[in-house]
XYZ file of C-alpha atoms in Angstrom:
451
model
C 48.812 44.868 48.722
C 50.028 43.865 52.441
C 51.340 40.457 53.339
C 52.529 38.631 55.868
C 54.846 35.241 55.798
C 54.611 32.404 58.072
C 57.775 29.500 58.378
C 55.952 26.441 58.423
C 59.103 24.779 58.279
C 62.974 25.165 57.692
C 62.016 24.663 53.857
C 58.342 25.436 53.703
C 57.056 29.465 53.809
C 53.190 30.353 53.717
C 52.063 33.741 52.686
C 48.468 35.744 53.216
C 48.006 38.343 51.065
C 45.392 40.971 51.523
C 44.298 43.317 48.353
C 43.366 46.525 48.306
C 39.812 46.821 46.436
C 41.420 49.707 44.076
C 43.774 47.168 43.154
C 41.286 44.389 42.563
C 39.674 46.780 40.209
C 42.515 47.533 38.258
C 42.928 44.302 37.616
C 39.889 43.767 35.958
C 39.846 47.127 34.202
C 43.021 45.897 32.438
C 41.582 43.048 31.951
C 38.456 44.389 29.971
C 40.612 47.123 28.396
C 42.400 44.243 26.565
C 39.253 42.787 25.501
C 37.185 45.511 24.578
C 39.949 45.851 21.303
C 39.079 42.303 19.881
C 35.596 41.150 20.967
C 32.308 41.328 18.213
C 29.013 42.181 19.859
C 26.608 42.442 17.012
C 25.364 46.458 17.167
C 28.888 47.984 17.683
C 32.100 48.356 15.344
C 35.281 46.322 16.795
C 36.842 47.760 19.756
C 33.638 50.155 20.197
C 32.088 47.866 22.478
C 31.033 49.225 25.860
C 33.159 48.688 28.561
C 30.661 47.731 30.826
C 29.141 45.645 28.057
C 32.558 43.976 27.631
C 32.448 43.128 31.605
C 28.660 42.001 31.583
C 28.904 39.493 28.329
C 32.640 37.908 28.947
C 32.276 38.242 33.232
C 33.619 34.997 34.059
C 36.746 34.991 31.834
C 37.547 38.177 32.587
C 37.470 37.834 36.469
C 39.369 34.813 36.037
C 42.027 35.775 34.106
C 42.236 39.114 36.193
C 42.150 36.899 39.129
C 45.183 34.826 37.794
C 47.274 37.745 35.965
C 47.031 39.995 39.881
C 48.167 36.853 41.923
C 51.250 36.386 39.753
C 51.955 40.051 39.735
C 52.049 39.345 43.466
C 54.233 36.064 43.700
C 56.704 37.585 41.793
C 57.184 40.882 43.832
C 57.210 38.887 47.039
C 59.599 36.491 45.982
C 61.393 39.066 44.899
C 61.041 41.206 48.329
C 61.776 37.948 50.100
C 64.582 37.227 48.155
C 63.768 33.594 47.407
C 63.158 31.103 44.452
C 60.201 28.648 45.006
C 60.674 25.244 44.513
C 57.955 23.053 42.599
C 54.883 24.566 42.415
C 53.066 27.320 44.475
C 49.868 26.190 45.418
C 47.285 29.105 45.977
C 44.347 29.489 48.639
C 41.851 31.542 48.468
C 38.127 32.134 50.523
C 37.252 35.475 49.619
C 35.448 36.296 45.756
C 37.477 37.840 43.199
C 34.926 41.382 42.985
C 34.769 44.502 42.153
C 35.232 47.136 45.221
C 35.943 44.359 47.493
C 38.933 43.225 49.551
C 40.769 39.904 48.099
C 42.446 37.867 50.616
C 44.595 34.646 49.975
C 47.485 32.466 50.403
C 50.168 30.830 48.694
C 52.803 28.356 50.117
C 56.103 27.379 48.690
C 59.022 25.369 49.250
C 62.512 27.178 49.272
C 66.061 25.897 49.858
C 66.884 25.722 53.221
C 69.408 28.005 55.206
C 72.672 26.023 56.673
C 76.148 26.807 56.827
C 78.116 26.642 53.406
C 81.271 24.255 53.687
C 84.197 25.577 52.845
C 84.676 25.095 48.885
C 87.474 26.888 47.850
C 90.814 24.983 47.363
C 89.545 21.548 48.095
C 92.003 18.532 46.887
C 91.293 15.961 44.792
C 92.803 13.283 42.785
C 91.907 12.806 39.139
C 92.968 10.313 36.765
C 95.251 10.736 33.656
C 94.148 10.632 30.526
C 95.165 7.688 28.563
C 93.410 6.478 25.470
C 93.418 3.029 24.221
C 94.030 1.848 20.848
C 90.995 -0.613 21.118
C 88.821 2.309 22.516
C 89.836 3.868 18.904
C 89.163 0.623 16.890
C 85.559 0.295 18.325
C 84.647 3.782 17.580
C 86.394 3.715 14.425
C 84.381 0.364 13.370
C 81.102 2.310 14.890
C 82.040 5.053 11.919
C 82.590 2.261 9.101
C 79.304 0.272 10.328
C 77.138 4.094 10.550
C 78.035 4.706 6.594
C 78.108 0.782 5.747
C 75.561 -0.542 2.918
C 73.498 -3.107 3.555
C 73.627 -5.498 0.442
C 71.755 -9.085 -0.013
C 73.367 -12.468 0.922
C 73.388 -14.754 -1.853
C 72.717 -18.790 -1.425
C 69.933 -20.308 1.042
C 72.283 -20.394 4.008
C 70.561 -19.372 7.326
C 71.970 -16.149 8.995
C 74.123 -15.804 11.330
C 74.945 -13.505 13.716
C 75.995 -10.273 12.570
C 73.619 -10.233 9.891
C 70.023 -9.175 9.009
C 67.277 -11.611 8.756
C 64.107 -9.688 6.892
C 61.165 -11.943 8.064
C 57.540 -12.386 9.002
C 56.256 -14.034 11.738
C 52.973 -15.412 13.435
C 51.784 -16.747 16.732
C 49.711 -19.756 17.354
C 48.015 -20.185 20.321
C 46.166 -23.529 20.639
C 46.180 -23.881 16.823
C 44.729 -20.423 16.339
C 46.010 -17.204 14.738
C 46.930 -14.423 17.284
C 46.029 -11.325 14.698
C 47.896 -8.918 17.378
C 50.799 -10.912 17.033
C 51.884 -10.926 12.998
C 54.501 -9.199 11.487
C 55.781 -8.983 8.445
C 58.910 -7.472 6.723
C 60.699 -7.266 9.941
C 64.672 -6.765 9.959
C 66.257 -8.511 12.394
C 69.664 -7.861 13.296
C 71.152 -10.950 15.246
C 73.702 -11.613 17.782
C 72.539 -8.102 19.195
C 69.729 -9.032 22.045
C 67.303 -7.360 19.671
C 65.088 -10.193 20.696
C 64.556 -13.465 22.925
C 67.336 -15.759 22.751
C 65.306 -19.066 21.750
C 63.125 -16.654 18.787
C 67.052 -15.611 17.276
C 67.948 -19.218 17.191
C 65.232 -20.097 15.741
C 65.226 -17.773 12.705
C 69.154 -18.933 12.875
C 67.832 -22.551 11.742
C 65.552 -21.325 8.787
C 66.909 -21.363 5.330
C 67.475 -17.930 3.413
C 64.042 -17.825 1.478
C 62.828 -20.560 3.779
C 60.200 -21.526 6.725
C 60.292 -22.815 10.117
C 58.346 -22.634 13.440
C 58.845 -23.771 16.657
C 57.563 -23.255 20.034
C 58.302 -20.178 22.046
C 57.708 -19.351 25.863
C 57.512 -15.782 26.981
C 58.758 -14.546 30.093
C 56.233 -13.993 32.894
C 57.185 -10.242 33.411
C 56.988 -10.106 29.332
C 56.170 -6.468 28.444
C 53.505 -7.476 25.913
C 51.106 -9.093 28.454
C 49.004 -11.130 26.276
C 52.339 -13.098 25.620
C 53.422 -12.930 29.164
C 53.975 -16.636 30.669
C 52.665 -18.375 27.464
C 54.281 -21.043 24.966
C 53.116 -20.582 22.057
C 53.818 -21.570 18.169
C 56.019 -19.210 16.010
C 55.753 -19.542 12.473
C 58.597 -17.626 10.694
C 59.445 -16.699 6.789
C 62.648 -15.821 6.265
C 62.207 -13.518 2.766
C 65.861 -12.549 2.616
C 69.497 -12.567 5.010
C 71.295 -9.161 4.671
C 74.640 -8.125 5.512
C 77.063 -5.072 6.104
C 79.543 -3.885 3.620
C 81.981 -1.700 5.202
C 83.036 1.101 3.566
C 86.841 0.721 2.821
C 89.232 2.834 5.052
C 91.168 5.385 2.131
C 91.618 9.067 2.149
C 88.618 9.716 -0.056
C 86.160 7.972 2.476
C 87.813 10.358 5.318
C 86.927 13.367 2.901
C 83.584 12.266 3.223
C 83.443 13.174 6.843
C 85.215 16.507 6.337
C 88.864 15.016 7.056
C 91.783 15.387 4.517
C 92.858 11.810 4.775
C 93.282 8.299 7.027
C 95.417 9.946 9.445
C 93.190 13.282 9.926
C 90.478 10.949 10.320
C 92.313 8.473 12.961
C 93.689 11.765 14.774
C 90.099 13.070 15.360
C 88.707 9.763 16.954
C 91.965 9.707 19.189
C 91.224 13.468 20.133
C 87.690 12.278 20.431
C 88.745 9.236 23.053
C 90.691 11.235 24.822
C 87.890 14.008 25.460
C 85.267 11.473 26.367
C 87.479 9.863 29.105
C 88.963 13.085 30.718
C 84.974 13.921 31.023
C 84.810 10.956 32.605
C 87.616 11.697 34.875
C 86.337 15.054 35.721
C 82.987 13.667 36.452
C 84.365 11.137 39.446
C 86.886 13.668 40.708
C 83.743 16.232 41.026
C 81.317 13.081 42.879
C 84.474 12.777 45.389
C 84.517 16.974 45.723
C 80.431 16.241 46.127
C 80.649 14.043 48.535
C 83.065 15.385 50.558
C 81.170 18.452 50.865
C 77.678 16.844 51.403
C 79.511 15.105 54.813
C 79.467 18.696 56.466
C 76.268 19.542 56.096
C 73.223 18.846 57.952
C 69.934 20.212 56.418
C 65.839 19.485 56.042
C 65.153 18.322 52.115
C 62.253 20.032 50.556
C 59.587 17.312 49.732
C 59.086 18.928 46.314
C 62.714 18.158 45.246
C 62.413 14.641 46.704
C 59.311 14.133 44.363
C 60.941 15.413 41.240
C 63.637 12.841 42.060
C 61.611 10.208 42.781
C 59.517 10.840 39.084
C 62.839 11.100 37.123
C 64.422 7.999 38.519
C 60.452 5.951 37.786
C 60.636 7.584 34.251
C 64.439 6.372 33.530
C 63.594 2.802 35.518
C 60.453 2.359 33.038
C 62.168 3.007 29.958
C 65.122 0.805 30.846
C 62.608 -2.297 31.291
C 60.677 -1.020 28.061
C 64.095 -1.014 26.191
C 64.181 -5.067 27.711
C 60.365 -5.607 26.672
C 59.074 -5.033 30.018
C 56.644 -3.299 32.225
C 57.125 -1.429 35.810
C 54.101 -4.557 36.288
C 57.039 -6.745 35.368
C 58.561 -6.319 39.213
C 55.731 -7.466 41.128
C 55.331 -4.259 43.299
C 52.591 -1.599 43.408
C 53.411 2.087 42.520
C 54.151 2.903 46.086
C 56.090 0.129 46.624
C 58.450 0.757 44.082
C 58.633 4.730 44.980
C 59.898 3.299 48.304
C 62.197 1.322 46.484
C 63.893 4.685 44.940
C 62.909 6.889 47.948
C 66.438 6.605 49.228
C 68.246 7.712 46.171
C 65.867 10.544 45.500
C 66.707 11.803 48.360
C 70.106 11.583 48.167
C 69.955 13.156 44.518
C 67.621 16.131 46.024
C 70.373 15.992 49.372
C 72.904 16.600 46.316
C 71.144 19.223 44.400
C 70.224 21.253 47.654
C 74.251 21.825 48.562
C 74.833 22.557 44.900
C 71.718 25.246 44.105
C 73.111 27.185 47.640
C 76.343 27.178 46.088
C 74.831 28.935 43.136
C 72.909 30.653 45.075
C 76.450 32.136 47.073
C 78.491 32.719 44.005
C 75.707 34.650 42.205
C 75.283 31.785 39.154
C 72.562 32.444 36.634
C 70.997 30.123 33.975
C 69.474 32.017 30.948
C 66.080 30.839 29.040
C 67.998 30.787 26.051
C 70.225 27.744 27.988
C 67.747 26.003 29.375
C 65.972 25.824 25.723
C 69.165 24.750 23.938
C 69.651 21.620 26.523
C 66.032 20.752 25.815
C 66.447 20.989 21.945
C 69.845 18.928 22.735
C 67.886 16.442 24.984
C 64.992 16.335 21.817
C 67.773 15.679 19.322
C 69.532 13.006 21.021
C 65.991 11.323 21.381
C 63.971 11.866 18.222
C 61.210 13.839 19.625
C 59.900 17.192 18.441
C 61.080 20.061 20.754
C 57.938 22.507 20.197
C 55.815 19.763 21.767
C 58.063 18.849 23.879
C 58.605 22.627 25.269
C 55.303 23.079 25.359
C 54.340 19.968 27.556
C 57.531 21.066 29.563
C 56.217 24.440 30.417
C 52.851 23.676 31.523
C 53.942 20.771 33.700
C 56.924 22.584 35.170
C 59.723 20.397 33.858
C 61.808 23.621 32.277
C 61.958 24.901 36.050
C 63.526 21.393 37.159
C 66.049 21.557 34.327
C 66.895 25.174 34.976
C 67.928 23.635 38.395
C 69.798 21.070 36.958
C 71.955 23.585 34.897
C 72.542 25.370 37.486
C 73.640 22.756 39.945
C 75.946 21.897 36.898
C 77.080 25.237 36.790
C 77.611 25.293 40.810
C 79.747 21.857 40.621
C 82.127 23.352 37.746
C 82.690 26.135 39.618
C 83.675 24.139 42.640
C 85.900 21.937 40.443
C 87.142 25.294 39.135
C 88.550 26.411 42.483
C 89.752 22.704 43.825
C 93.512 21.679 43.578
C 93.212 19.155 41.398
C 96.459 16.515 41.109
C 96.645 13.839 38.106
C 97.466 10.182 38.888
C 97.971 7.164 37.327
C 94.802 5.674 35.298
C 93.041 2.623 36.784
C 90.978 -0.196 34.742
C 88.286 0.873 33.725
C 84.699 -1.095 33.952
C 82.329 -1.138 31.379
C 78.490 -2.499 32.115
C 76.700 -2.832 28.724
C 73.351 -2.916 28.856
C 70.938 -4.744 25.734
C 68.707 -2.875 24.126
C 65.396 -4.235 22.695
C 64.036 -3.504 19.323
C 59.973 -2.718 19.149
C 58.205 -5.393 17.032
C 59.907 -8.590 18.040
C 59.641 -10.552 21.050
C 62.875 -9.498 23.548
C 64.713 -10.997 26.452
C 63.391 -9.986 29.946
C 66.253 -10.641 32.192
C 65.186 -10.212 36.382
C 65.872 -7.059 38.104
């Protein structure tokens, strides 16, 4: 094999490489080698096949997959002799026929990180905030605890519910007097006072009876994420079947034993440790963006587009599952696709600007992420969201995602490490902030507040 590289760019590198036939024919000689032991051609025993029989019968599949297993033989020794990591994908080009006795020429071309001048890292200051926990930050997670293990028992009487409680019903739309058949439920729970749906559908099942009916008239949000509904007022018929409540589990020692403490003050000590952890990570986080950006001022560099496109994908994924979460589309903001990738454009490349400083960094200090890391953050990431990681990893390796999140480890990695070696001084804490942000339950209609 001879190649030769070609800079089409501070970030982009193109690569011809010109095979020998001899090693175009060992490729497919492998290739049929590893066939010959499995395939049935009636006449011959398995794995007595023919070689040339083998070739003849299975040509195409062979030549492809020879094809395919010589160029990545190839792509990894070059990047290797180059000493680079592609970024994204490498896209292959190739004129000349994969056959037998013949030269193979081709080309790949890659994005790699660009070459600047590191700034200087080591023994950067920084202010970080003290760590101190607030006894209401320990209620709230302390009444998160009680509400996780609480029982949810039947209210008694015909009272309507209220917020705070569950309201199991079944409901129908009426559109002009007629039956929407997309649009009835039944033996929904309904947890109110918690933006699980529109405000004017939650008072309404607040003015139904326990065991009673009602119906009023209900008009959907234009940007509504079920279009059928979007724009349109129509009739909601509710039953209200039953009004639930929570029945907190009562604070003793025996209820802490149940979560592996030895008592009330175990228990108490644990969510204070807990607190306390939560908001130095939060510390640490803003005293590393300030180290980040500090660093990202003395540098001047080309962004690979590939990185700016991975960006720009992650921050439409999150932006479309935060209007989901409200009952709403991407549709719901009015803009084409490209319109609202210019929208983002700015931050992804800010993000890739980020990630750029951080995998050089890496890159300096000799930082490594193992396959066995990158598959425990994706079995953490499946966890935390319900889905099934061997689908998940699968999907993830064909479309290249477990690449992006090795990256993302190891620009983790890079900022620790420069957090590591900074001179980092404690001061006093400062308010802290909080944006909450609703969250919309699938099955009922939900609030669609404007972006």
């Amino acid at each position: 094999m001879e190649y030769r590289v070609e800079d089409l760019s501070p970030v982009k590198k193109k690569v011809v490489i010109t095979t020998e036939p001899q090693e175009v024919d060992a490729a497919i000689m492998g290739t049929v080698a590893v066939y010959k032991t499995s395939v049935r051609i009636d006449g011959f025993r398995k794995g007595k096949v023919p070689a040339s029989l083998v070739e003849q019968r299975l040509h195409d599949k062979i030549y492809a997959e020879a094809q395919q297993d010589l160029i990545n033989v190839h792509i990894n020794d070059i990047m290797q002799k180059l000493g680079v990591v592609p970024l994204g994908k490498v896209t292959i080009d190739a004129d000349d026929a994969f056959e037998r006795s013949k030269n193979y020429t081709y080309s790949i071309e890659f994005e790699v990180l660009p070459s600047f001048q590191l700034p200087p890292y080591e023994g950067m200051e920084v202010e970080q905030e003290k760590v101190v926990v607030d006894e209401q930050d320990e209620q709230r997670l302390l009444d998160h605890i009680l509400r996780s293990h609480a029982k949810i028992v039947p209210v008694e009487g015909n009272a309507p519910a209220r917020d705070g409680q569950i309201a199991n019903i079944g409901f129908a739309a009426y559109e002009d007097g007629k039956l929407l058949e997309d649009f009835k439920v039944e033996n929904f729970n309904l947890a109110l006072g918690e933006h699980q749906a529109l405000e004017a559908f939650e008072n309404l099942v607040k003015t139904i009876p326990n065991g009673g009916e009602g119906e009023g008239e209900i008009t959907f949000p234009q940007d509504f994420i079920t279009e059928a509904l979007a724009g349109k007022t129509v009739l909601m018929k509710i039953k209200v079947y039953a009004v639930k409540e929570y029945k907190l589990p009562e604070l003793t020692d025996a209820f802490a034993k149940t979560l592996g403490k030895e008592s009330v003050a175990a228990l108490r000590s644990t969510i204070h440790d807990s607190c306390a952890k939560t908001l130095f990570d939060l510390h640490k986080s803003a005293a590393q963006k300030k180290l980040l950006d500090r660093m990202l001022k003395m540098v001047d560099y080309e962004l690979p587009t590939s990185m700016v496109e991975t960006a720009m994908n992650s921050l439409l994924v999150d932006q479309a599952a935060r209007l989901e979460r409200q009952g709403r589309s991407l549709a719901a903001l009015g803009k084409n696709i490209e319109e609202i990738r210019d929208a983002v454009r700015s931050k992804a490349e800010a993000m890739a600007r980020s990630q750029v400083l951080l995998l050089s960094i890496a890159k300096k200090e000799g930082l490594d992420v193992s396959e066995t890391e990158v598959s425990s953050e994706l079995y953490r990431m499946c966890l935390a969201n319900g889905d099934d990681f061997k689908k998940v990893r699968e999907r993830s390796e064909r479309n290249g995602y477990m690449f992006v999140l090795r990256d993302r480890l190891l620009a983790d990695k890079a900022m620790d490490l420069v957090y590591a070696k900074a001179k980092v001084t404690e001061v006093e804490s400062q308010p802290q902030k909080s944006d909450g942000e609703d969250t919309a339950v699938q099955g009922a209609p939900t609030d669609a507040d404007s972006e």
